[in-house]
Amino acid sequence: MSDKMQPLKFSEMIEWIRSEYKEHGTIFGIHKNKFYRKCGNTGIELFGERLSSPLGPAAGPHSQLAQNIVASYLTGSRFIELKTVQIIDGDNLSVSKPCILAHDEGYNVEWSTELTVSNAFNEYVKAWFLLHVLMRELDLSSDRDFMFNMSVGYDLAGIKSPKIDSFIEGLKNASDTPIWKECYGYLEKNIDMFAHFTISDLQKVSAKIAPSITLSTLHGCPPEEIERIVNYLLTEKHLHTFIKLNPTLLGEQFVFDTLNKMGYDYITLNPHHFKNDLQYDDGVKMLKRLKKLAKELNLEVGVKLSNTLPVKILNNELPGEEMYMSGKALYPLTINLAYKLAHEFNGDLKISYSGGINYFNVIKVLATGIKPLTFATTLLKPGGYERIAQMAKEAEKQLETKSGINLELLKQLADEASTNPYHVKTRKLSRKLSSKLPMLDCQVAPCNIGCPIKQDIPEYLKLVGEHNYLEALKVIVKDNAAPLITGSICPHFCQSKCTRLDYDESVKIRNMKKIAALNAIDEYLSNIVPTPLRSTKKVLVIGAGPAGLASALFLRRNGIEVTVIDKRNAPYGLVNYVIPEFRIDKELIVKDFEIVKRHGVKFIFGYQEEIDIDRFKKNYDYLVLAIGATVPVEVKLEISDGPTLDALSFLEEFKINKNISLGKHPVIIGGGDVAIDCARAALRVTGVEDVTIVYRRTKAYMPASMDEVNLALNEGIKIRELLTPVTFTSGKLRCQEMILGEKDASGRRSPVSTDNYLDILCDSVIFATGERADSDLLRKNKIKLNVNGYPEINDHNETNLRNVFVAGDVKLGPKTIVEAIADGKKVTTAILSREGLSSDFSKAESTLNEAELYHRKGNLSASFTDECEANRCLGCNKICELCIDVCPNRANVLIMVDKAHQVLHLDGMCNECGNCAVFCPHIGNPYKDKFTLFWDEAGFADSTNGGFVLLDEEKLLFKVRLPDRDTVLYTLGEQGKLPDDIMRIIEVCFNNYRYLFARR
């Protein structure tokens, strides 16, 4: 495929918009419930024009094509900052691809429109007419309530060139341009096709499209050049002018310190930009001169804050050597620059603001008097353009602000920006699944796939939201043998995959599970009836921990007789005997055990005989070894004197005795959840004054869940990073200081030792560095082990001994409770399959309401309560479509094929920016991997995408490239030529989505 976009003709766009809206209730994928209609008559004045909203897309990917501008307008944008043009354009402009990375803070390597200047001009004129039509046709406003602002760069010679001069003059008055006449003539000729847009409305469309301009200069542009350009734009072109300024004005030290304070310490700045860019004092003097000149000309001049921040590319984030940072990391820099400049002018400075604007700060910035506000990075995330609708509604609260800037409010924003949780860097794990992106049928709920036991999370969240707790619990226990335990202490892998992470915060899935279980467990238990046996075979489970009990429950529930033995006198192993009660109430463990017991599982507790597999196999057909991993891993630490304990022994003792002798200053070595448990428990031991955790990497790389880390920090526990313990003598733990090096196989940066050492006050050491399985016991029972001392197993957890399976920590060492339950499911499925029996793990059809899910798209939240959590779920198993949301060009579209949601890629509207690949939960690139509609044979030939092109509309002849890359000619309706699913998609596209076929 080519990365060159093919602009649609004006007539095609009108046909597309009318057809899509009539047939599907959307326009370029924007749902009509997201169309913005302002309440009341409030608005803002800007350059003598009235806007109903001060918001709009920044000069960037969302204002490059006409359809992008339409999507922005429909959702609430009224200040449209057109994408920058400059003398280097079209094929002469080299843009590396992919060019956008907006996973968290944003980065890009594109810097002006990828169209030719003349094509860009045409797009802007087409958009101008389309907005006028939609304004009236959809009853969004009775009079024009929007404006366009052109953007040009980068030097005076280029701006004076005939190409850019024609662009500027055309937007000042487009009436004599061919594209104006084409659009006007088409509308005039076809005025009867509209219900509300009349010939009178058409005649009111002003040819004066943009009375203002933003000067966007490259980093390193000499200050005198900037001033010469603005002088020219004011005196020769008579345009109100915004001057885009760079965050480099703040100085390298301020920028460096701010980013490091916020957790962006991995960003590497380019010092030469701070030296060669406009300097702050020079900029202030220049602005004062230009403001004076503008006033004399009865014009206005202001600043656009801010440009993106150039940083070095060191980890192949994007192609090239330098990329431009935007989004939440840029906000603290830009808001500080805004305050600094506004203070210089005592609030009398017109500021067009763009630097990390999003739902969480839009009202606060507007309250200072700064306007308009533009954005890009937030629209590159799930929800896309539809995020604007929510921000526009919020903005209505701050439309009637006084003229000038409130310096006090602005200073407050600047002061708190670098500590605000919405701007600082938090641990951002990849939401990617291990699955390969399929060409068709790709929608998936990442929470469900990310959950080791594959719970039907969207379904039970819906039921909890409806207060139908019993039905919710039934959905949960189908896959989860311990709903109350996992509802309390599960590491919630599901939440690390939740799509809401790219909105605000994950849905609190674990909490919702616990709510369902607490409210329905007694009724659920009272209704349990043991399943009749479906087989004469018997299973022995050795170990009554989470893995053993899950195996037992699932097998017995599916009609297999099961007996569980355990050396302890009570079930649930480490959960019961080790995990502190401040993390889980013992009563919840009892309730979960009742689920297993009431299904008819037999138990033998206090079993002290030797584990002998050969003997067991005489009485049982299958064995499940779930004996855990409890042998502590040795730690290299030179110990002179002083007490040391292993984590599990300490925690087990703590549950029965809070008077353990730890001294005043115990130190925990480790970084997992067990280390956090030890630290929090130690803090509760009699005589302890403070607790320290020593970890060899940084907090960002700790394997412990951030929830647990934050609990520890909130309790006053210290976490000492980048330290490796070397020696322990009474009262002192000597540690070697580390630095982070290159990434290792785990994806984390490896700790590298230095020559520096640090002493920590220490009375006792608790080792929380992991445990391993009892390899001696396994060898004794003739189970083959791998080089790490764990059993060699097949894909079903079966050992080299037939019908002998392993589950839980014995398999690979300490894991989580939910991973142990997953082993129980895997073993159950394997045994049932071997016996020719089906399992009850199948999922029911989703009952989520599509209209409600579409309504939730684009809506962010700043507050979270249990009552509202179900309404934050986006139901990704029913509707995913993230690649549609995040595409600025609308190049990924939804088509409904026999009630199934399918994503179709439109080659002609794609420039391969790569943003859809960033947010797709699968591994793959939607713009390459999804079935593709091509507008012409040249595009088809230039691509390897599976897809199709219409060759002859009368003969209904298509050329089709199949997933295996074979190319065939296909006549619509012809049988046996294509796979049924491919054939059906082409038929549906041609019959129900004809507007997608541009007429080339």
XYZ file of N, CA and C in Angstrom, residues 5-14 17 28 63-71 73 80 82 115-135 146 148 167 170-171 174 177-184 186-187 194 197 202 205-207 209 908-909 935 998 1000:
219
model
N -2.166 9.800 0.736
C -3.612 9.937 0.854
C -4.198 10.445 -0.454
N -5.407 9.997 -0.771
C -6.108 10.426 -1.976
C -7.342 11.232 -1.559
N -7.278 12.546 -1.627
C -8.436 13.349 -1.218
C -9.674 13.002 -2.035
N -10.814 12.988 -1.367
C -12.085 12.734 -2.026
C -12.564 13.987 -2.751
N -13.297 13.769 -3.837
C -13.939 14.890 -4.502
C -15.050 15.434 -3.609
N -15.376 16.713 -3.815
C -16.426 17.321 -3.003
C -17.749 16.580 -3.188
N -18.074 16.224 -4.412
C -19.326 15.506 -4.670
C -19.331 14.151 -3.968
N -18.183 13.477 -3.956
C -18.083 12.183 -3.273
C -18.311 12.343 -1.775
N -17.783 13.418 -1.225
C -17.931 13.628 0.216
C -19.385 13.896 0.576
N -20.067 14.685 -0.248
C -21.482 14.946 0.010
C -22.280 13.649 -0.060
N -21.425 11.466 3.034
C -22.023 11.954 4.276
C -23.522 11.674 4.305
N -18.606 9.766 8.883
C -17.192 9.417 9.016
C -16.934 8.703 10.350
N -6.531 17.944 11.364
C -7.022 19.053 10.531
C -6.329 19.049 9.182
N -5.995 17.868 8.693
C -5.252 17.740 7.448
C -6.166 17.480 6.263
N -7.165 16.629 6.417
C -8.098 16.291 5.352
C -9.483 16.830 5.688
N -10.298 16.996 4.657
C -11.635 17.552 4.869
C -12.445 16.693 5.829
N -12.357 15.365 5.688
C -13.139 14.513 6.578
C -12.676 14.621 8.029
N -11.386 14.886 8.236
C -10.885 15.069 9.596
C -11.525 16.313 10.221
N -11.593 17.380 9.440
C -12.165 18.639 9.936
C -13.652 18.462 10.205
N -14.336 17.707 9.349
C -15.758 17.428 9.573
C -15.950 16.678 10.881
N -15.134 15.645 11.109
C -15.247 14.867 12.343
C -14.984 15.744 13.563
N -15.462 19.019 13.770
C -16.582 19.957 13.924
C -17.798 19.276 14.529
N -10.831 25.887 14.236
C -10.147 24.878 13.441
C -8.797 25.429 12.999
N -5.898 24.868 10.947
C -5.576 24.036 9.800
C -4.121 23.569 9.849
N 0.189 16.639 2.017
C -0.366 16.946 0.713
C 0.459 18.038 0.044
N 0.213 18.263 -1.238
C 0.757 19.469 -1.848
C -0.005 20.654 -1.279
N 0.585 21.818 -1.354
C -0.067 23.017 -0.826
C -1.406 23.246 -1.522
N -1.436 23.040 -2.828
C -2.691 23.259 -3.561
C -3.752 22.255 -3.139
N -3.367 20.995 -2.906
C -4.334 20.002 -2.439
C -4.804 20.303 -1.020
N -3.885 20.779 -0.191
C -4.271 21.157 1.165
C -5.300 22.287 1.123
N -5.041 23.276 0.275
C -5.987 24.376 0.121
C -7.364 23.852 -0.283
N -7.386 22.942 -1.247
C -8.663 22.372 -1.684
C -9.387 21.668 -0.545
N -8.629 20.929 0.276
C -9.246 20.231 1.411
C -9.897 21.222 2.375
N -9.225 22.341 2.610
C -9.741 23.312 3.565
C -10.984 24.007 3.032
N -11.019 24.275 1.742
C -12.209 24.905 1.151
C -13.377 23.917 1.158
N -13.101 22.678 0.801
C -14.165 21.667 0.840
C -14.730 21.546 2.258
N -13.840 21.511 3.231
C -14.283 21.407 4.617
C -15.120 22.620 5.019
N -14.722 23.792 4.555
C -15.455 25.030 4.868
C -16.912 24.915 4.418
N -17.112 24.450 3.197
C -18.476 24.282 2.695
C -19.218 23.177 3.447
N -18.528 22.072 3.688
C -19.190 20.950 4.367
C -19.685 21.346 5.744
N -18.903 22.139 6.465
C -19.324 22.561 7.798
C -20.552 23.457 7.729
N -20.608 24.315 6.727
C -21.801 25.150 6.567
C -23.035 24.294 6.280
N -22.850 23.287 5.441
C -23.977 22.403 5.125
C -24.432 21.645 6.367
N -23.488 21.051 7.061
C -23.836 20.247 8.239
C -24.414 21.095 9.356
N -23.914 22.300 9.496
C -24.418 23.217 10.524
C -25.933 23.388 10.403
N -18.191 28.909 13.861
C -16.849 28.339 13.819
C -15.958 29.239 12.976
N -11.853 29.236 10.827
C -10.625 28.558 10.433
C -9.450 29.485 10.706
N -1.784 30.360 -1.426
C -2.512 29.691 -0.341
C -3.081 30.720 0.633
N -5.733 32.857 -1.016
C -6.931 32.067 -1.264
C -7.785 31.905 -0.022
N -7.156 31.697 1.119
C -7.928 31.559 2.357
C -8.438 32.908 2.849
N -11.516 33.184 -1.100
C -11.419 32.036 -1.999
C -12.355 32.131 -3.191
N -11.203 31.043 -6.725
C -10.436 29.807 -6.877
C -11.304 28.710 -7.500
N -10.689 27.818 -8.253
C -11.454 26.736 -8.891
C -12.213 25.866 -7.895
N -11.598 25.543 -6.770
C -12.267 24.660 -5.825
C -13.478 25.346 -5.202
N -13.393 26.636 -4.961
C -14.558 27.365 -4.429
C -15.712 27.261 -5.431
N -15.415 27.519 -6.687
C -16.456 27.498 -7.708
C -17.025 26.093 -7.874
N -16.159 25.083 -7.758
C -16.638 23.697 -7.871
C -17.611 23.364 -6.750
N -17.236 23.682 -5.528
C -18.087 23.365 -4.375
C -19.386 24.162 -4.426
N -19.261 25.438 -4.687
C -20.447 26.303 -4.722
C -21.390 25.826 -5.833
N -21.646 22.855 -7.245
C -22.265 21.565 -6.956
C -23.445 21.734 -5.999
N -23.229 22.521 -4.949
C -24.303 22.722 -3.978
C -25.482 23.461 -4.600
N -31.062 18.609 -0.089
C -30.971 18.914 1.339
C -32.333 19.257 1.916
N -30.616 22.877 4.465
C -29.659 23.790 3.855
C -30.256 24.343 2.564
N -26.539 28.912 1.309
C -25.374 28.823 0.437
C -24.832 30.212 0.117
N -22.495 31.810 2.653
C -21.169 31.243 2.928
C -20.114 32.250 2.498
N -19.355 32.732 3.465
C -18.349 33.751 3.187
C -17.136 33.150 2.504
N -16.636 33.855 1.512
C -15.415 33.417 0.839
C -14.171 33.785 1.632
N -12.298 32.883 4.299
C -12.263 31.668 5.115
C -11.442 31.836 6.381
N -7.098 4.391 0.340
C -6.948 5.738 -0.182
C -6.951 6.829 0.864
N -7.393 6.524 2.084
C -7.462 7.539 3.130
C -6.371 7.378 4.178
N -9.247 1.961 -3.950
C -10.033 2.810 -4.840
C -9.600 2.683 -6.301
N -14.798 5.193 -3.823
C -14.586 6.470 -4.505
C -14.555 6.234 -6.014
N -12.970 6.765 -9.193
C -11.678 7.263 -9.696
C -11.687 7.324 -11.206
